mmCIF file of C-alpha atoms in Angstrom:
data_model
loop_
_atom_site.group_PDB
_atom_site.id
_atom_site.type_symbol
_atom_site.label_atom_id
_atom_site.label_comp_id
_atom_site.label_asym_id
_atom_site.label_seq_id
_atom_site.Cartn_x
_atom_site.Cartn_y
_atom_site.Cartn_z
ATOM 1 C CA MET A 33 2.894 20.435 118.138
ATOM 2 C CA ARG A 34 3.362 24.160 118.759
ATOM 3 C CA ASN A 35 0.644 24.163 121.427
ATOM 4 C CA PHE A 36 2.353 21.221 123.049
ATOM 5 C CA ARG A 37 5.647 23.110 123.099
ATOM 6 C CA LEU A 38 3.939 26.190 124.522
ATOM 7 C CA THR A 39 2.452 24.032 127.271
ATOM 8 C CA ILE A 40 5.941 22.785 128.078
ATOM 9 C CA TYR A 41 7.181 26.353 128.364
ATOM 10 C CA VAL A 42 4.199 27.235 130.577
ATOM 11 C CA TYR A 43 5.303 24.466 132.895
ATOM 12 C CA ILE A 44 8.878 25.729 132.733
ATOM 13 C CA GLY A 45 7.454 29.106 133.693
ATOM 14 C CA ARG A 46 5.662 27.630 136.694
ATOM 15 C CA PHE A 47 8.998 26.823 138.179
ATOM 16 C CA ALA A 48 10.458 30.153 137.211
ATOM 17 C CA ASP A 49 10.379 31.384 140.770
ATOM 18 C CA MET A 50 13.012 28.792 141.573
ATOM 19 C CA LYS A 51 15.408 30.932 139.556
ATOM 20 C CA MET A 52 15.083 33.804 142.059
ATOM 21 C CA ARG A 53 18.350 34.136 143.860
ATOM 22 C CA ARG A 54 17.822 32.940 147.426
ATOM 23 C CA SER A 55 20.337 35.063 149.245
ATOM 24 C CA PRO A 56 20.261 35.467 153.039
ATOM 25 C CA GLN A 57 19.131 39.067 152.474
ATOM 26 C CA THR A 58 16.220 37.954 150.279
ATOM 27 C CA LEU A 59 15.192 35.495 152.983
ATOM 28 C CA LEU A 60 15.273 38.270 155.576
ATOM 29 C CA VAL A 61 12.988 40.392 153.417
ATOM 30 C CA LEU A 62 10.609 37.506 152.771
ATOM 31 C CA ALA A 63 10.532 36.688 156.477
ATOM 32 C CA GLU A 64 9.780 40.311 157.234
ATOM 33 C CA PHE A 65 6.809 40.254 154.864
ATOM 34 C CA LEU A 66 5.568 37.089 156.545
ATOM 35 C CA GLU A 67 5.439 38.945 159.878
ATOM 36 C CA SER A 68 2.272 40.676 158.711
ATOM 37 C CA GLU A 69 1.185 39.035 155.515
ATOM 38 C CA ARG A 70 -1.851 41.175 154.762
ATOM 39 C CA ASP A 71 -0.395 44.606 155.507
ATOM 40 C CA TRP A 72 1.202 46.997 153.065
ATOM 41 C CA ARG A 73 4.760 47.738 154.147
ATOM 42 C CA TYR A 74 6.983 50.757 153.666
ATOM 43 C CA GLY A 75 10.545 50.448 152.410
ATOM 44 C CA TYR A 76 12.076 52.249 155.378
ATOM 45 C CA ASP A 77 10.211 50.066 157.879
ATOM 46 C CA ILE A 78 11.424 46.910 156.158
ATOM 47 C CA SER A 79 14.944 48.323 156.101
ATOM 48 C CA ARG A 80 14.811 49.155 159.813
ATOM 49 C CA ASN A 81 13.421 45.765 160.813
ATOM 50 C CA THR A 82 15.794 43.725 158.677
ATOM 51 C CA GLY A 83 18.845 45.938 159.084
ATOM 52 C CA LEU A 84 19.313 46.053 155.308
ATOM 53 C CA LYS A 85 20.490 49.255 153.661
ATOM 54 C CA SER A 86 18.393 50.829 150.924
ATOM 55 C CA GLY A 87 20.963 49.817 148.299
ATOM 56 C CA THR A 88 20.520 46.161 149.255
ATOM 57 C CA LEU A 89 16.804 46.155 149.984
ATOM 58 C CA TYR A 90 15.426 47.832 146.882
ATOM 59 C CA PRO A 91 17.112 45.595 144.284
ATOM 60 C CA ILE A 92 15.562 42.642 146.161
ATOM 61 C CA LEU A 93 12.125 44.288 146.123
ATOM 62 C CA MET A 94 12.534 45.072 142.435
ATOM 63 C CA ARG A 95 13.456 41.481 141.712
ATOM 64 C CA LEU A 96 10.444 40.186 143.647
ATOM 65 C CA ALA A 97 8.154 42.548 141.720
ATOM 66 C CA GLU A 98 9.741 41.484 138.445
ATOM 67 C CA HIS A 99 8.803 37.894 139.244
ATOM 68 C CA SER A 100 5.234 38.983 140.096
ATOM 69 C CA LEU A 101 5.796 38.029 143.719
ATOM 70 C CA LEU A 102 5.372 41.564 145.063
ATOM 71 C CA LEU A 103 2.653 44.172 144.642
ATOM 72 C CA THR A 104 3.460 47.860 144.782
ATOM 73 C CA SER A 105 1.161 50.773 145.443
ATOM 74 C CA TRP A 106 1.284 54.482 146.241
ATOM 75 C CA GLU A 107 -0.264 55.450 149.555
ATOM 76 C CA THR A 108 -2.685 58.352 149.540
ATOM 77 C CA THR A 109 -1.673 60.507 152.463
ATOM 78 C CA ALA A 110 -2.990 63.582 154.196
ATOM 79 C CA GLU A 111 -2.416 66.891 152.470
ATOM 80 C CA GLY A 112 1.108 68.209 152.698
ATOM 81 C CA ARG A 113 2.722 64.798 153.095
ATOM 82 C CA PRO A 114 4.237 63.066 150.082
ATOM 83 C CA PRO A 115 2.661 59.722 149.095
ATOM 84 C CA ARG A 116 4.730 56.696 150.057
ATOM 85 C CA HIS A 117 5.491 53.615 148.053
ATOM 86 C CA MET A 118 4.120 50.478 149.700
ATOM 87 C CA TYR A 119 4.761 46.799 149.172
ATOM 88 C CA LYS A 120 2.893 43.580 149.789
ATOM 89 C CA LEU A 121 3.512 39.986 148.687
ATOM 90 C CA THR A 122 1.115 38.516 146.131
ATOM 91 C CA GLN A 123 -0.478 35.107 146.757
ATOM 92 C CA ASP A 124 2.333 33.548 144.728
ATOM 93 C CA GLY A 125 4.783 35.654 146.696
ATOM 94 C CA LEU A 126 3.382 34.431 149.992
ATOM 95 C CA ARG A 127 3.611 30.816 148.855
ATOM 96 C CA TYR A 128 7.160 31.412 147.668
ATOM 97 C CA ALA A 129 8.125 33.190 150.877
ATOM 98 C CA ARG A 130 6.726 30.432 153.084
ATOM 99 C CA ALA A 131 8.486 27.772 151.043
ATOM 100 C CA GLN A 132 11.814 29.596 151.037
ATOM 101 C CA VAL A 133 11.735 30.596 154.687
ATOM 102 C CA SER A 134 10.712 27.138 155.845
ATOM 103 C CA ALA A 135 13.391 25.532 153.637
ATOM 104 C CA ASP A 136 15.954 27.759 155.264
ATOM 105 C CA ALA A 137 14.581 27.506 158.781
ATOM 106 C CA GLU A 138 16.780 24.544 159.595
ATOM 107 C CA ARG A 139 19.894 26.462 158.693
ATOM 108 C CA ALA A 140 18.776 29.767 160.198
ATOM 109 C CA PRO A 141 17.150 29.097 163.562
ATOM 110 C CA GLY A 142 16.058 32.737 163.878
ATOM 111 C CA LEU A 143 13.574 32.269 161.073
ATOM 112 C CA ARG A 144 11.938 29.184 162.555
ATOM 113 C CA GLY A 145 9.332 30.987 164.581
ATOM 114 C CA LEU A 146 7.951 32.698 161.500
ATOM 115 C CA VAL A 147 6.964 29.490 159.767
ATOM 116 C CA GLY A 148 6.123 27.462 162.833
ATOM 117 C CA VAL A 149 9.033 25.062 162.502
ATOM 118 C CA GLU A 150 9.807 23.470 165.839
ATOM 119 C CA GLY A 151 13.411 23.692 166.991
ATOM 120 C CA MET B 49 16.205 71.707 157.590
ATOM 121 C CA THR B 50 19.820 70.756 158.141
ATOM 122 C CA LEU B 51 22.481 70.695 155.458
ATOM 123 C CA ILE B 52 22.793 66.909 155.780
ATOM 124 C CA ARG B 53 19.087 66.378 155.150
ATOM 125 C CA ARG B 54 19.112 68.838 152.285
ATOM 126 C CA THR B 55 22.012 66.888 150.766
ATOM 127 C CA ALA B 56 20.083 63.632 151.238
ATOM 128 C CA LEU B 57 17.031 65.091 149.481
ATOM 129 C CA LYS B 58 19.205 66.436 146.697
ATOM 130 C CA ILE B 59 20.863 63.059 146.112
ATOM 131 C CA SER B 60 17.484 61.295 146.122
ATOM 132 C CA SER B 61 15.925 63.675 143.632
ATOM 133 C CA TRP B 62 19.038 63.388 141.473
ATOM 134 C CA VAL B 63 18.695 59.583 141.520
ATOM 135 C CA THR B 64 15.024 59.850 140.516
ATOM 136 C CA TRP B 65 15.946 62.165 137.686
ATOM 137 C CA LEU B 66 18.707 59.884 136.412
ATOM 138 C CA ALA B 67 16.905 56.565 136.907
ATOM 139 C CA ALA B 68 15.902 54.564 133.854
ATOM 140 C CA PRO B 69 12.159 54.754 133.048
ATOM 141 C CA ALA B 70 11.735 51.178 134.238
ATOM 142 C CA CYS B 71 13.233 52.039 137.636
ATOM 143 C CA ARG B 72 11.790 55.516 138.118
ATOM 144 C CA GLU B 73 8.900 54.356 140.271
ATOM 145 C CA TRP B 74 11.366 52.658 142.620
ATOM 146 C CA ALA B 75 13.649 55.659 142.710
ATOM 147 C CA GLU B 76 10.670 57.843 143.575
ATOM 148 C CA GLY B 77 9.675 55.414 146.297
ATOM 149 C CA LEU B 78 13.168 55.678 147.765
ATOM 150 C CA GLU B 79 13.067 59.451 147.524
ATOM 151 C CA ARG B 80 9.762 59.716 149.361
ATOM 152 C CA GLU B 81 11.037 57.605 152.249
ATOM 153 C CA VAL B 82 13.725 60.186 153.055
ATOM 154 C CA ALA B 83 11.075 62.448 154.588
ATOM 155 C CA PHE B 84 10.122 59.688 157.046
ATOM 156 C CA ILE B 85 13.617 58.939 158.344
ATOM 157 C CA GLU B 86 14.113 60.633 161.696
ATOM 158 C CA SER B 87 17.906 60.831 161.747
ATOM 159 C CA ASP B 88 19.633 63.156 159.300
ATOM 160 C CA TRP B 89 22.606 60.863 158.915
ATOM 161 C CA GLY B 90 20.206 57.953 158.406
ATOM 162 C CA ALA B 91 18.504 59.937 155.639
ATOM 163 C CA LEU B 92 21.860 60.623 154.012
ATOM 164 C CA GLY B 93 22.840 56.941 154.211
ATOM 165 C CA TRP B 94 19.461 56.014 152.702
ATOM 166 C CA ALA B 95 19.928 58.504 149.862
ATOM 167 C CA ILE B 96 23.448 57.287 149.113
ATOM 168 C CA GLY B 97 22.171 53.684 149.085
ATOM 169 C CA SER B 98 19.439 54.689 146.652
ATOM 170 C CA THR B 99 22.069 55.354 143.964
ATOM 171 C CA ARG B 100 22.203 51.548 143.595
ATOM 172 C CA VAL B 101 18.967 51.862 141.581
ATOM 173 C CA LEU B 102 20.999 53.552 138.843
ATOM 174 C CA LEU B 103 22.890 50.302 138.281
ATOM 175 C CA GLU B 104 19.729 48.369 137.501
ATOM 176 C CA PRO B 105 19.224 47.349 133.879
ATOM 177 C CA ARG B 106 17.888 50.154 131.741
ATOM 178 C CA GLU B 107 15.297 48.009 130.071
ATOM 179 C CA ALA B 108 11.660 48.043 131.122
ATOM 180 C CA PRO B 109 10.566 44.459 131.840
ATOM 181 C CA LEU B 110 7.844 42.863 129.742
ATOM 182 C CA ARG B 111 4.445 43.675 131.192
ATOM 183 C CA SER B 112 2.444 41.110 129.262
ATOM 184 C CA LEU B 113 2.891 38.403 126.657
ATOM 185 C CA GLU B 114 1.152 40.687 124.149
ATOM 186 C CA GLU B 115 4.328 42.784 124.083
ATOM 187 C CA VAL B 116 6.417 39.792 122.998
ATOM 188 C CA PRO B 117 6.118 40.266 119.182
ATOM 189 C CA SER B 118 7.421 43.846 119.220
ATOM 190 C CA VAL B 119 10.163 43.020 121.735
ATOM 191 C CA ALA B 120 11.154 39.920 119.742
ATOM 192 C CA ARG B 121 11.352 41.987 116.545
ATOM 193 C CA ARG B 122 13.678 44.501 118.226
ATOM 194 C CA PHE B 123 15.788 41.726 119.697
ATOM 195 C CA VAL B 124 16.176 39.918 116.376
ATOM 196 C CA SER B 125 17.022 43.144 114.601
ATOM 197 C CA SER B 126 19.770 43.902 117.143
ATOM 198 C CA VAL B 127 21.163 40.369 116.739
ATOM 199 C CA ARG B 128 21.150 40.766 112.952
ATOM 200 C CA SER B 129 22.930 44.105 113.091
ATOM 201 C CA GLY B 130 25.728 42.763 115.319
ATOM 202 C CA SER B 131 26.395 46.377 116.269
ATOM 203 C CA ARG B 132 28.402 45.546 119.374
ATOM 204 C CA ILE B 133 31.257 44.054 117.388
ATOM 205 C CA TRP B 134 31.410 46.569 114.541
ATOM 206 C CA GLY B 135 34.268 48.388 116.270
ATOM 207 C CA VAL B 136 36.489 45.311 115.851
ATOM 208 C CA LEU B 137 35.379 44.773 112.250
ATOM 209 C CA ILE B 138 36.386 48.310 111.296
ATOM 210 C CA GLN B 139 39.836 47.866 112.832
ATOM 211 C CA ALA B 140 40.533 44.528 111.128
ATOM 212 C CA PRO B 141 41.333 45.855 107.596
ATOM 213 C CA VAL B 142 43.486 48.632 109.085
ATOM 214 C CA TYR B 143 45.598 46.108 110.984
ATOM 215 C CA LEU B 144 45.685 43.785 107.977
ATOM 216 C CA LEU B 145 47.435 46.565 106.061
ATOM 217 C CA ARG B 146 49.674 47.333 109.038
ATOM 218 C CA PHE B 147 50.681 43.661 109.156
ATOM 219 C CA PHE B 148 52.753 44.142 106.009
ATOM 220 C CA GLN B 149 54.437 47.254 107.387
ATOM 221 C CA MET B 150 55.363 45.808 110.786
ATOM 222 C CA LYS B 151 58.774 44.298 111.411
ATOM 223 C CA GLY B 152 58.674 42.622 114.827
ATOM 224 C CA GLY B 153 57.227 39.171 115.523
ATOM 225 C CA PHE B 154 55.034 40.470 118.368
ATOM 226 C CA GLN B 155 53.636 43.156 116.105
ATOM 227 C CA HIS B 156 52.769 40.618 113.425
ATOM 228 C CA PHE B 157 51.099 38.443 116.020
ATOM 229 C CA GLY B 158 49.121 41.446 117.340
ATOM 230 C CA CYS B 159 47.916 42.435 113.869
ATOM 231 C CA LEU B 160 46.924 38.871 113.068
ATOM 232 C CA LEU B 161 45.008 38.615 116.325
ATOM 233 C CA ILE B 162 42.976 41.731 115.508
ATOM 234 C CA VAL B 163 42.314 40.491 111.985
ATOM 235 C CA PHE B 164 41.261 37.114 113.396
ATOM 236 C CA GLY B 165 38.927 38.797 115.914
ATOM 237 C CA GLY B 166 37.386 40.881 113.144
ATOM 238 C CA ALA B 167 36.992 37.925 110.773
ATOM 239 C CA PHE B 168 35.468 35.861 113.564
ATOM 240 C CA GLY B 169 32.979 38.627 114.366
ATOM 241 C CA ALA B 170 32.130 39.144 110.685
ATOM 242 C CA ALA B 171 31.554 35.411 110.161
ATOM 243 C CA ASN B 172 29.254 35.353 113.156
ATOM 244 C CA ILE B 173 27.228 38.337 111.904
ATOM 245 C CA LEU B 174 26.902 36.766 108.435
ATOM 246 C CA LEU B 175 25.748 33.456 109.893
ATOM 247 C CA GLU B 176 23.221 35.161 112.159
ATOM 248 C CA ARG B 177 21.894 37.323 109.336
ATOM 249 C CA ARG B 178 21.501 34.240 107.192
ATOM 250 C CA ARG B 179 19.722 32.348 109.939
ATOM 251 C CA LEU B 180 17.425 35.212 110.883
ATOM 252 C CA LYS B 181 16.347 36.221 107.402
ATOM 253 C CA GLU B 182 13.916 39.042 107.259
ATOM 254 C CA PRO B 183 11.064 38.910 106.458
ATOM 255 C CA ARG B 184 10.832 35.334 107.665
ATOM 256 C CA LYS B 185 8.988 32.912 105.418
ATOM 257 C CA ASP B 186 6.695 31.725 108.186
ATOM 258 C CA ASP B 187 6.111 35.073 109.804
ATOM 259 C CA VAL B 188 6.565 34.041 113.373
ATOM 260 C CA TYR B 189 5.550 37.414 114.783
ATOM 261 C CA ASP B 190 1.909 37.087 113.725
ATOM 262 C CA ASP B 191 1.022 34.367 116.183
ATOM 263 C CA LEU B 192 1.599 34.989 119.876
ATOM 264 C CA GLY B 193 2.259 31.352 120.875
ATOM 265 C CA PRO B 194 4.970 30.553 118.315
ATOM 266 C CA CYS B 195 6.387 34.051 118.683
ATOM 267 C CA THR B 196 6.808 33.556 122.431
ATOM 268 C CA LEU B 197 8.514 30.223 121.824
ATOM 269 C CA PHE B 198 10.708 31.740 119.137
ATOM 270 C CA TYR B 199 11.705 34.680 121.368
ATOM 271 C CA ARG B 200 12.518 32.450 124.308
ATOM 272 C CA ALA B 201 14.550 30.102 122.120
ATOM 273 C CA GLU B 202 16.428 33.088 120.653
ATOM 274 C CA LEU B 203 17.161 34.437 124.133
ATOM 275 C CA GLU B 204 18.543 31.053 125.168
ATOM 276 C CA ARG B 205 20.565 30.847 121.977
ATOM 277 C CA GLN B 206 22.026 34.317 122.349
ATOM 278 C CA LEU B 207 22.874 33.557 125.971
ATOM 279 C CA GLN B 208 24.979 30.639 124.724
ATOM 280 C CA LYS B 209 26.600 32.820 122.061
ATOM 281 C CA LEU B 210 27.126 35.882 124.191
ATOM 282 C CA TRP B 211 30.862 35.148 124.492
ATOM 283 C CA ILE B 212 31.446 35.890 120.785
ATOM 284 C CA VAL B 213 31.374 39.685 121.120
ATOM 285 C CA PRO B 214 33.721 39.863 124.141
ATOM 286 C CA PHE B 215 35.980 37.305 122.463
ATOM 287 C CA GLY B 216 36.282 39.564 119.404
ATOM 288 C CA TRP B 217 37.025 42.557 121.614
ATOM 289 C CA LEU B 218 39.556 40.638 123.705
ATOM 290 C CA CYS B 219 41.325 39.639 120.476
ATOM 291 C CA PHE B 220 41.359 43.307 119.581
ATOM 292 C CA PHE B 221 42.768 44.540 122.896
ATOM 293 C CA VAL B 222 45.391 41.827 123.223
ATOM 294 C CA GLY B 223 46.290 42.273 119.540
ATOM 295 C CA PHE B 224 46.456 46.033 120.020
ATOM 296 C CA TYR B 225 48.850 45.466 122.903
ATOM 297 C CA PHE B 226 51.197 43.235 120.932
ATOM 298 C CA ALA B 227 50.962 45.358 117.797
ATOM 299 C CA GLY B 228 52.140 48.322 119.854
ATOM 300 C CA ILE B 229 55.338 46.649 121.048
ATOM 301 C CA PRO B 230 58.305 47.733 118.957
ATOM 302 C CA SER B 231 60.811 44.907 118.769
ATOM 303 C CA GLY B 232 63.442 44.871 121.463
ATOM 304 C CA THR B 233 61.850 47.524 123.717
ATOM 305 C CA VAL B 234 60.302 47.258 127.178
ATOM 306 C CA LEU B 235 56.527 47.156 127.528
ATOM 307 C CA ASP B 236 54.811 50.514 127.696
ATOM 308 C CA PRO B 237 52.990 50.873 131.053
ATOM 309 C CA PHE B 238 50.447 53.295 129.558
ATOM 310 C CA LEU B 239 49.621 50.853 126.774
ATOM 311 C CA SER B 240 49.409 47.991 129.284
ATOM 312 C CA GLY B 241 47.050 50.015 131.492
ATOM 313 C CA LEU B 242 44.876 50.852 128.503
ATOM 314 C CA VAL B 243 44.647 47.209 127.494
ATOM 315 C CA VAL B 244 43.852 46.036 131.034
ATOM 316 C CA LEU B 245 41.141 48.701 131.234
ATOM 317 C CA GLY B 246 39.747 47.628 127.866
ATOM 318 C CA CYS B 247 39.682 43.941 128.836
ATOM 319 C CA ALA B 248 38.040 44.777 132.169
ATOM 320 C CA SER B 249 35.322 46.820 130.458
ATOM 321 C CA VAL B 250 34.751 44.006 127.931
ATOM 322 C CA MET B 251 34.275 41.504 130.755
ATOM 323 C CA THR B 252 31.985 43.902 132.651
ATOM 324 C CA GLY B 253 29.938 44.423 129.495
ATOM 325 C CA TYR B 254 29.719 40.675 128.983
ATOM 326 C CA LEU B 255 28.480 40.062 132.535
ATOM 327 C CA HIS B 256 26.007 42.934 132.212
ATOM 328 C CA MET B 257 24.559 41.576 128.961
ATOM 329 C CA ARG B 258 24.375 38.118 130.445
ATOM 330 C CA ARG B 259 22.458 39.466 133.421
ATOM 331 C CA ILE B 260 20.052 41.333 131.155
ATOM 332 C CA ASN B 261 19.410 38.242 129.029
ATOM 333 C CA LEU B 262 18.857 36.064 132.087
ATOM 334 C CA ARG B 263 16.375 38.640 133.387
ATOM 335 C CA ARG B 264 14.544 38.654 130.062
ATOM 336 C CA ILE B 265 14.215 34.870 130.228
ATOM 337 C CA ASP B 266 13.112 34.994 133.875
ATOM 338 C CA ARG B 267 10.515 37.635 133.095
ATOM 339 C CA LEU B 268 9.179 35.693 130.127
ATOM 340 C CA ASP B 269 8.961 32.563 132.272
ATOM 341 C CA ALA B 270 7.139 34.486 134.991
ATOM 342 C CA LEU B 271 4.579 35.741 132.447
ATOM 343 C CA LEU B 272 4.154 32.235 131.082
ATOM 344 C CA ALA B 273 3.631 31.014 134.627
ATOM 345 C CA GLN B 274 0.892 33.607 135.137
ATOM 346 C CA LYS B 275 -0.763 32.513 131.921
ATOM 347 C CA GLY B 276 -0.535 28.901 133.017
#
């Protein structure tokens, strides 16, 4: 019985990503990651490309990482330069991003190109 | 290096220093980016924005399901202690005594409200302590599966019951307000301001705790999803 209940919770957990708040800002960030899915991205570059301020961007990144949708890493740089924090979507994150961006593509025509939705 | 950039670097390092352990990596990430922003004013704006990290919950998120038993133990012990409502409980007997000394109807009402808030809080603590007896007969913490289920169920339960603490405190503040009104006099603006401030902080605290609990549930679900 307990195993059965645990299985139920595992399935609840599978849909946990649906609880992530899907704000327009989150969609912008996800769309930005989809621009180059395999590359590690820097916070400032994402901020510049999306127009989001650091105070808006980082809570979103933190939330994505909390849901295991985002990987973080420290870049090893040349001597004298401080290492930078880099971000990349996980496989789950990529799936989530594609689903969210495509779901919103109808409402936000600017995002259509990223997921190949025809206007 | 200009003064503006120096200020930006100072703010960023201050944020890193103040950030909760769970957020320190992010604060450091923000700090490092300052060096790569060309414009000084841009760097300052970035640094000011980074202070938002300080508002993030202070709790480190669960890293794996193996951490659940210790986290669940801590959570249950905090529920049992009911520490967030002790302030109201302590005030209740004081205002019960004051009830007999007061003369005005408003003052009586205020005292009764505080006593009610305290009694309500005390009843809740007693019920929770009875429900979450320690040590539990079937020690739920020994087995990871049942412990995870137990912890999640407790989080859900506490989310439903989260209103009890702010309710007790609201009773206290509103009661405090009425108890402070001498009969036949105008309302004291200082007292009113104090009460409004108290109620606002109670509501902020409630929303904050709710957010933390929702995050705990989300994190647990995410870990369960990984396991699945």
